[in-house]
Amino acid sequence: MYCNQCEQTAKGIACTSVGVCGKKEDVALLQDLLTFALKGLALVEVEAREKGIKDDLIDGLVLEALFSTLTNVNFDPERIKDYILKVTAARDGLKAKLGRLNSDEPALSYQPAESIEKLIADSKKIGLISDHPDVNIKSLQETLLYSLKGIAAYAYHARVLGHEDERIYSFVYEALSTIGSKNLTMEEWLNMLLKSGEINLITMELLDKANTEAFGHPVPTEVPLGHKKGKCILVSGHDFYDLKVLLEATKDKGIYVYTHGEMLPAHGYPELKKYPHFYGHYGTAWQNQRREFESFPGPILMTTNCLQKPKESYEANIYTAGPVGWPGVKHIENHDYSEIIVKALEMPGFEEDMDSGQVMTGFARNAVLSVADKVIEGVKAGAIRHFLLVGGCDGAKPGRSYYTEIVEKAPEDTVILTLGCGKFRFFDKNLGTIDGIPRLLDVGQCNDAYSAVQIALALAEAFNCDVNELPLSLVLSWFEQKAVSILLTLLYLGIQDIRIGPSLPAFISEDVLKVLSDKFGLKPVTTAEEDLKVILGQ
């Protein structure tokens, strides 16, 4: 086992015996083998598409299979095995249509065994990136692969809502088929990374369109942090469509539905807000779920990534959907939530009302740009000195208090934009307002990074300047692979001087980091005080 794809990887190098996330060696090896199988399918897909042969079912399988290898998504070896068998079967079906191929790479002919033990043994023999002799090329390939996982996650969410883009599939197949190659130069790999950033921008735009067409544009909304007396269901993860189906299924059942983690922004969408039993938000970020889920008196639906090993005390009450999986945990197929509803009615629910205050969400691009004139006037008048985008992933590793401190210590004439679960470090703080505009604006999920990009581009247009000339600084926290995709999108857009932390990715070599630093000004966070001095020119 050698897994270095998340920020919390052991010793800042790699997890080699068991993942910090709880992933066991067998699952890690099976996921590596699945990636190898996906490369084989991608090689065939590239040739098939050149001949006008496309298969929508294969496109969906590739997105879901890639998504399942992302951190904190699928820990179930049986489910990963099933993906391997499906991917190789799809590859062979396409090969039969094409005849002779223009490549003889091993991934094209690998035939998986039926037993998990044999698959694990195969994985130990097969190298995709790990055997590359050049540490910098290896670093760039790993970065590209992790970015593809993020793209697959965003494209999966959009596809669920009926939105697809051929450019996304074409690039995923092109990039996957290239992973492991020893023929490209460092410059060519860097160009692939920027291309990945471009495709991720297209993907995030597609997801934004999918969400807003299905659920309306988010509006600023107060979300209760307490609860109502009665039966309850908790929804965590990221998938709004799962939530929508559950809300429809629980209508008139006497069950309140609550959000957890990155589902908080769901409260801002008009088509979700309209359900009277969709009440409030429970808990904070993903890494606290084992404590928070244990005390929730109803069943829990985990829709996408951010699952942790369930405690025995609530294991019978948690359900997974989509690409998510944990051995022994009930998996919901085809959005049939009848069993969860029965479980909710059996469990005690909350015994009394509790008022724990509220927080605001729903400041996506439409909401912010609807008051753009006030924002622009505030900047011109000197009431708003600077914008700080403080967002990204949260995590348990020490050092993330930096993000709380930089928000708390930011002067009162600064506006804080935030998105992702990193906001749970400070989401309930009252930072006041500037001329009626809240100083803390929650743009949404990490999936909503497109909104933040559009806000920045619109402000640049309004001030007739480049984005890098705006009084705007990006201070990002990262944890998993969607953050890699977003960072590459920001670099593709030419955004300079991004600060990233709490630690740098283990898969980025020193030479690659120097290139990114020299070209884009990418830099690690230091301390809140020092970074604010530089950002504000003090």
PDB file of N, CA and C in Angstrom, residues 74-136:
ATOM      1  N   ASN A  74     -15.422   5.105  -0.982  1.00  0.00           N
ATOM      2  CA  ASN A  74     -15.806   3.693  -0.958  1.00  0.00           C
ATOM      3  C   ASN A  74     -14.713   2.847  -0.318  1.00  0.00           C
ATOM      4  N   PHE A  75     -15.065   2.203   0.773  1.00  0.00           N
ATOM      5  CA  PHE A  75     -14.130   1.366   1.525  1.00  0.00           C
ATOM      6  C   PHE A  75     -14.497  -0.120   1.423  1.00  0.00           C
ATOM      7  N   ASP A  76     -15.412  -0.457   0.549  1.00  0.00           N
ATOM      8  CA  ASP A  76     -15.954  -1.809   0.463  1.00  0.00           C
ATOM      9  C   ASP A  76     -15.236  -2.597  -0.638  1.00  0.00           C
ATOM     10  N   PRO A  77     -14.415  -3.596  -0.292  1.00  0.00           N
ATOM     11  CA  PRO A  77     -13.659  -4.332  -1.316  1.00  0.00           C
ATOM     12  C   PRO A  77     -14.557  -5.046  -2.331  1.00  0.00           C
ATOM     13  N   GLU A  78     -15.715  -5.500  -1.912  1.00  0.00           N
ATOM     14  CA  GLU A  78     -16.624  -6.173  -2.848  1.00  0.00           C
ATOM     15  C   GLU A  78     -17.135  -5.210  -3.911  1.00  0.00           C
ATOM     16  N   ARG A  79     -17.434  -3.990  -3.501  1.00  0.00           N
ATOM     17  CA  ARG A  79     -17.912  -2.992  -4.458  1.00  0.00           C
ATOM     18  C   ARG A  79     -16.801  -2.595  -5.429  1.00  0.00           C
ATOM     19  N   ILE A  80     -15.565  -2.464  -4.915  1.00  0.00           N
ATOM     20  CA  ILE A  80     -14.440  -2.108  -5.788  1.00  0.00           C
ATOM     21  C   ILE A  80     -14.181  -3.238  -6.775  1.00  0.00           C
ATOM     22  N   LYS A  81     -14.251  -4.479  -6.291  1.00  0.00           N
ATOM     23  CA  LYS A  81     -14.108  -5.627  -7.186  1.00  0.00           C
ATOM     24  C   LYS A  81     -15.143  -5.568  -8.301  1.00  0.00           C
ATOM     25  N   ASP A  82     -16.369  -5.238  -7.954  1.00  0.00           N
ATOM     26  CA  ASP A  82     -17.443  -5.165  -8.943  1.00  0.00           C
ATOM     27  C   ASP A  82     -17.128  -4.111 -10.006  1.00  0.00           C
ATOM     28  N   TYR A  83     -16.578  -2.980  -9.586  1.00  0.00           N
ATOM     29  CA  TYR A  83     -16.176  -1.951 -10.562  1.00  0.00           C
ATOM     30  C   TYR A  83     -15.093  -2.486 -11.500  1.00  0.00           C
ATOM     31  N   ILE A  84     -14.105  -3.204 -10.951  1.00  0.00           N
ATOM     32  CA  ILE A  84     -13.023  -3.748 -11.783  1.00  0.00           C
ATOM     33  C   ILE A  84     -13.591  -4.682 -12.850  1.00  0.00           C
ATOM     34  N   LEU A  85     -14.498  -5.552 -12.449  1.00  0.00           N
ATOM     35  CA  LEU A  85     -15.085  -6.502 -13.392  1.00  0.00           C
ATOM     36  C   LEU A  85     -15.920  -5.789 -14.454  1.00  0.00           C
ATOM     37  N   LYS A  86     -16.668  -4.785 -14.040  1.00  0.00           N
ATOM     38  CA  LYS A  86     -17.489  -4.037 -14.999  1.00  0.00           C
ATOM     39  C   LYS A  86     -16.623  -3.256 -15.987  1.00  0.00           C
ATOM     40  N   VAL A  87     -15.553  -2.643 -15.482  1.00  0.00           N
ATOM     41  CA  VAL A  87     -14.677  -1.834 -16.338  1.00  0.00           C
ATOM     42  C   VAL A  87     -13.977  -2.711 -17.366  1.00  0.00           C
ATOM     43  N   THR A  88     -13.436  -3.846 -16.935  1.00  0.00           N
ATOM     44  CA  THR A  88     -12.740  -4.709 -17.890  1.00  0.00           C
ATOM     45  C   THR A  88     -13.714  -5.345 -18.880  1.00  0.00           C
ATOM     46  N   ALA A  89     -14.941  -5.645 -18.441  1.00  0.00           N
ATOM     47  CA  ALA A  89     -15.956  -6.176 -19.367  1.00  0.00           C
ATOM     48  C   ALA A  89     -16.319  -5.129 -20.412  1.00  0.00           C
ATOM     49  N   ALA A  90     -16.456  -3.878 -19.979  1.00  0.00           N
ATOM     50  CA  ALA A  90     -16.760  -2.790 -20.929  1.00  0.00           C
ATOM     51  C   ALA A  90     -15.616  -2.613 -21.926  1.00  0.00           C
ATOM     52  N   ARG A  91     -14.384  -2.709 -21.429  1.00  0.00           N
ATOM     53  CA  ARG A  91     -13.211  -2.611 -22.312  1.00  0.00           C
ATOM     54  C   ARG A  91     -13.237  -3.700 -23.382  1.00  0.00           C
ATOM     55  N   ASP A  92     -13.506  -4.942 -22.957  1.00  0.00           N
ATOM     56  CA  ASP A  92     -13.496  -6.058 -23.903  1.00  0.00           C
ATOM     57  C   ASP A  92     -14.639  -5.964 -24.907  1.00  0.00           C
ATOM     58  N   GLY A  93     -15.794  -5.442 -24.448  1.00  0.00           N
ATOM     59  CA  GLY A  93     -16.910  -5.258 -25.360  1.00  0.00           C
ATOM     60  C   GLY A  93     -16.592  -4.256 -26.453  1.00  0.00           C
ATOM     61  N   LEU A  94     -15.898  -3.172 -26.079  1.00  0.00           N
ATOM     62  CA  LEU A  94     -15.494  -2.170 -27.066  1.00  0.00           C
ATOM     63  C   LEU A  94     -14.409  -2.714 -27.991  1.00  0.00           C
ATOM     64  N   LYS A  95     -13.467  -3.473 -27.434  1.00  0.00           N
ATOM     65  CA  LYS A  95     -12.397  -4.053 -28.242  1.00  0.00           C
ATOM     66  C   LYS A  95     -12.971  -4.950 -29.338  1.00  0.00           C
ATOM     67  N   ALA A  96     -14.017  -5.688 -29.005  1.00  0.00           N
ATOM     68  CA  ALA A  96     -14.633  -6.584 -29.984  1.00  0.00           C
ATOM     69  C   ALA A  96     -15.225  -5.809 -31.154  1.00  0.00           C
ATOM     70  N   LYS A  97     -15.692  -4.584 -30.874  1.00  0.00           N
ATOM     71  CA  LYS A  97     -16.256  -3.754 -31.940  1.00  0.00           C
ATOM     72  C   LYS A  97     -15.174  -3.136 -32.819  1.00  0.00           C
ATOM     73  N   LEU A  98     -13.995  -2.929 -32.221  1.00  0.00           N
ATOM     74  CA  LEU A  98     -12.937  -2.208 -32.934  1.00  0.00           C
ATOM     75  C   LEU A  98     -12.015  -3.119 -33.740  1.00  0.00           C
ATOM     76  N   GLY A  99     -11.848  -4.335 -33.274  1.00  0.00           N
ATOM     77  CA  GLY A  99     -10.868  -5.195 -33.928  1.00  0.00           C
ATOM     78  C   GLY A  99      -9.466  -4.883 -33.447  1.00  0.00           C
ATOM     79  N   ARG A 100      -8.500  -4.867 -34.325  1.00  0.00           N
ATOM     80  CA  ARG A 100      -7.101  -4.645 -33.951  1.00  0.00           C
ATOM     81  C   ARG A 100      -6.894  -3.223 -33.437  1.00  0.00           C
ATOM     82  N   LEU A 101      -6.180  -3.106 -32.301  1.00  0.00           N
ATOM     83  CA  LEU A 101      -5.895  -1.809 -31.698  1.00  0.00           C
ATOM     84  C   LEU A 101      -4.482  -1.356 -32.023  1.00  0.00           C
ATOM     85  N   ASN A 102      -4.256  -0.066 -31.848  1.00  0.00           N
ATOM     86  CA  ASN A 102      -2.943   0.509 -32.165  1.00  0.00           C
ATOM     87  C   ASN A 102      -2.010   0.534 -30.960  1.00  0.00           C
ATOM     88  N   SER A 103      -2.303  -0.260 -29.957  1.00  0.00           N
ATOM     89  CA  SER A 103      -1.476  -0.280 -28.750  1.00  0.00           C
ATOM     90  C   SER A 103      -1.438  -1.696 -28.201  1.00  0.00           C
ATOM     91  N   ASP A 104      -0.355  -2.031 -27.519  1.00  0.00           N
ATOM     92  CA  ASP A 104      -0.259  -3.341 -26.880  1.00  0.00           C
ATOM     93  C   ASP A 104       0.031  -3.188 -25.386  1.00  0.00           C
ATOM     94  N   GLU A 105      -0.413  -2.070 -24.784  1.00  0.00           N
ATOM     95  CA  GLU A 105      -0.159  -1.845 -23.362  1.00  0.00           C
ATOM     96  C   GLU A 105      -0.829  -2.919 -22.517  1.00  0.00           C
ATOM     97  N   PRO A 106      -0.213  -3.322 -21.409  1.00  0.00           N
ATOM     98  CA  PRO A 106      -0.753  -4.398 -20.564  1.00  0.00           C
ATOM     99  C   PRO A 106      -2.180  -4.141 -20.078  1.00  0.00           C
ATOM    100  N   ALA A 107      -2.538  -2.882 -19.860  1.00  0.00           N
ATOM    101  CA  ALA A 107      -3.887  -2.572 -19.354  1.00  0.00           C
ATOM    102  C   ALA A 107      -4.976  -2.970 -20.343  1.00  0.00           C
ATOM    103  N   LEU A 108      -4.595  -3.165 -21.606  1.00  0.00           N
ATOM    104  CA  LEU A 108      -5.572  -3.547 -22.622  1.00  0.00           C
ATOM    105  C   LEU A 108      -5.927  -5.028 -22.561  1.00  0.00           C
ATOM    106  N   SER A 109      -5.045  -5.822 -22.034  1.00  0.00           N
ATOM    107  CA  SER A 109      -5.258  -7.276 -22.058  1.00  0.00           C
ATOM    108  C   SER A 109      -5.430  -7.896 -20.675  1.00  0.00           C
ATOM    109  N   TYR A 110      -5.258  -7.114 -19.627  1.00  0.00           N
ATOM    110  CA  TYR A 110      -5.372  -7.664 -18.263  1.00  0.00           C
ATOM    111  C   TYR A 110      -6.752  -8.279 -18.046  1.00  0.00           C
ATOM    112  N   GLN A 111      -6.772  -9.515 -17.551  1.00  0.00           N
ATOM    113  CA  GLN A 111      -8.029 -10.198 -17.244  1.00  0.00           C
ATOM    114  C   GLN A 111      -8.117 -10.430 -15.737  1.00  0.00           C
ATOM    115  N   PRO A 112      -9.095  -9.825 -15.078  1.00  0.00           N
ATOM    116  CA  PRO A 112      -9.185  -9.935 -13.621  1.00  0.00           C
ATOM    117  C   PRO A 112      -9.706 -11.288 -13.157  1.00  0.00           C
ATOM    118  N   ALA A 113      -9.230 -11.708 -12.003  1.00  0.00           N
ATOM    119  CA  ALA A 113      -9.746 -12.922 -11.374  1.00  0.00           C
ATOM    120  C   ALA A 113     -11.068 -12.612 -10.680  1.00  0.00           C
ATOM    121  N   GLU A 114     -11.773 -13.643 -10.277  1.00  0.00           N
ATOM    122  CA  GLU A 114     -13.051 -13.451  -9.593  1.00  0.00           C
ATOM    123  C   GLU A 114     -12.872 -13.249  -8.092  1.00  0.00           C
ATOM    124  N   SER A 115     -11.739 -13.679  -7.548  1.00  0.00           N
ATOM    125  CA  SER A 115     -11.551 -13.581  -6.098  1.00  0.00           C
ATOM    126  C   SER A 115     -10.785 -12.308  -5.735  1.00  0.00           C
ATOM    127  N   ILE A 116     -11.141 -11.754  -4.597  1.00  0.00           N
ATOM    128  CA  ILE A 116     -10.476 -10.539  -4.117  1.00  0.00           C
ATOM    129  C   ILE A 116      -9.002 -10.821  -3.830  1.00  0.00           C
ATOM    130  N   GLU A 117      -8.709 -11.996  -3.285  1.00  0.00           N
ATOM    131  CA  GLU A 117      -7.328 -12.338  -2.958  1.00  0.00           C
ATOM    132  C   GLU A 117      -6.442 -12.302  -4.201  1.00  0.00           C
ATOM    133  N   LYS A 118      -6.932 -12.852  -5.298  1.00  0.00           N
ATOM    134  CA  LYS A 118      -6.146 -12.859  -6.538  1.00  0.00           C
ATOM    135  C   LYS A 118      -6.033 -11.459  -7.130  1.00  0.00           C
ATOM    136  N   LEU A 119      -7.089 -10.678  -6.999  1.00  0.00           N
ATOM    137  CA  LEU A 119      -7.026  -9.296  -7.492  1.00  0.00           C
ATOM    138  C   LEU A 119      -5.978  -8.498  -6.724  1.00  0.00           C
ATOM    139  N   ILE A 120      -5.918  -8.707  -5.428  1.00  0.00           N
ATOM    140  CA  ILE A 120      -4.927  -8.011  -4.602  1.00  0.00           C
ATOM    141  C   ILE A 120      -3.513  -8.431  -5.028  1.00  0.00           C
ATOM    142  N   ALA A 121      -3.333  -9.728  -5.266  1.00  0.00           N
ATOM    143  CA  ALA A 121      -2.024 -10.212  -5.729  1.00  0.00           C
ATOM    144  C   ALA A 121      -1.659  -9.585  -7.071  1.00  0.00           C
ATOM    145  N   ASP A 122      -2.642  -9.451  -7.963  1.00  0.00           N
ATOM    146  CA  ASP A 122      -2.394  -8.806  -9.259  1.00  0.00           C
ATOM    147  C   ASP A 122      -1.960  -7.354  -9.067  1.00  0.00           C
ATOM    148  N   SER A 123      -2.637  -6.671  -8.154  1.00  0.00           N
ATOM    149  CA  SER A 123      -2.348  -5.253  -7.940  1.00  0.00           C
ATOM    150  C   SER A 123      -0.904  -5.042  -7.497  1.00  0.00           C
ATOM    151  N   LYS A 124      -0.401  -5.954  -6.700  1.00  0.00           N
ATOM    152  CA  LYS A 124       0.973  -5.823  -6.203  1.00  0.00           C
ATOM    153  C   LYS A 124       2.005  -5.965  -7.324  1.00  0.00           C
ATOM    154  N   LYS A 125       1.600  -6.596  -8.441  1.00  0.00           N
ATOM    155  CA  LYS A 125       2.524  -6.815  -9.560  1.00  0.00           C
ATOM    156  C   LYS A 125       2.440  -5.700 -10.599  1.00  0.00           C
ATOM    157  N   ILE A 126       1.355  -4.943 -10.568  1.00  0.00           N
ATOM    158  CA  ILE A 126       1.104  -3.973 -11.636  1.00  0.00           C
ATOM    159  C   ILE A 126       1.472  -2.572 -11.176  1.00  0.00           C
ATOM    160  N   GLY A 127       2.302  -1.888 -11.916  1.00  0.00           N
ATOM    161  CA  GLY A 127       2.661  -0.514 -11.597  1.00  0.00           C
ATOM    162  C   GLY A 127       2.091   0.430 -12.632  1.00  0.00           C
ATOM    163  N   LEU A 128       1.529   1.522 -12.183  1.00  0.00           N
ATOM    164  CA  LEU A 128       0.985   2.505 -13.120  1.00  0.00           C
ATOM    165  C   LEU A 128       1.858   3.756 -13.135  1.00  0.00           C
ATOM    166  N   ILE A 129       2.045   4.328 -11.954  1.00  0.00           N
ATOM    167  CA  ILE A 129       2.896   5.517 -11.835  1.00  0.00           C
ATOM    168  C   ILE A 129       4.103   5.222 -10.948  1.00  0.00           C
ATOM    169  N   SER A 130       3.915   4.329  -9.987  1.00  0.00           N
ATOM    170  CA  SER A 130       4.913   4.144  -8.926  1.00  0.00           C
ATOM    171  C   SER A 130       6.294   3.742  -9.432  1.00  0.00           C
ATOM    172  N   ASP A 131       6.359   3.139 -10.629  1.00  0.00           N
ATOM    173  CA  ASP A 131       7.660   2.674 -11.112  1.00  0.00           C
ATOM    174  C   ASP A 131       8.346   3.673 -12.044  1.00  0.00           C
ATOM    175  N   HIS A 132       7.813   4.885 -12.130  1.00  0.00           N
ATOM    176  CA  HIS A 132       8.432   5.863 -13.029  1.00  0.00           C
ATOM    177  C   HIS A 132       9.761   6.339 -12.441  1.00  0.00           C
ATOM    178  N   PRO A 133      10.830   6.387 -13.222  1.00  0.00           N
ATOM    179  CA  PRO A 133      12.163   6.705 -12.684  1.00  0.00           C
ATOM    180  C   PRO A 133      12.376   8.184 -12.368  1.00  0.00           C
ATOM    181  N   ASP A 134      11.594   9.074 -12.964  1.00  0.00           N
ATOM    182  CA  ASP A 134      11.785  10.518 -12.772  1.00  0.00           C
ATOM    183  C   ASP A 134      10.793  11.020 -11.731  1.00  0.00           C
ATOM    184  N   VAL A 135      11.290  11.502 -10.587  1.00  0.00           N
ATOM    185  CA  VAL A 135      10.426  11.914  -9.488  1.00  0.00           C
ATOM    186  C   VAL A 135       9.514  13.073  -9.879  1.00  0.00           C
ATOM    187  N   ASN A 136       9.977  13.946 -10.765  1.00  0.00           N
ATOM    188  CA  ASN A 136       9.161  15.092 -11.171  1.00  0.00           C
ATOM    189  C   ASN A 136       8.048  14.678 -12.134  1.00  0.00           C
TER     190      ASN A 136
END
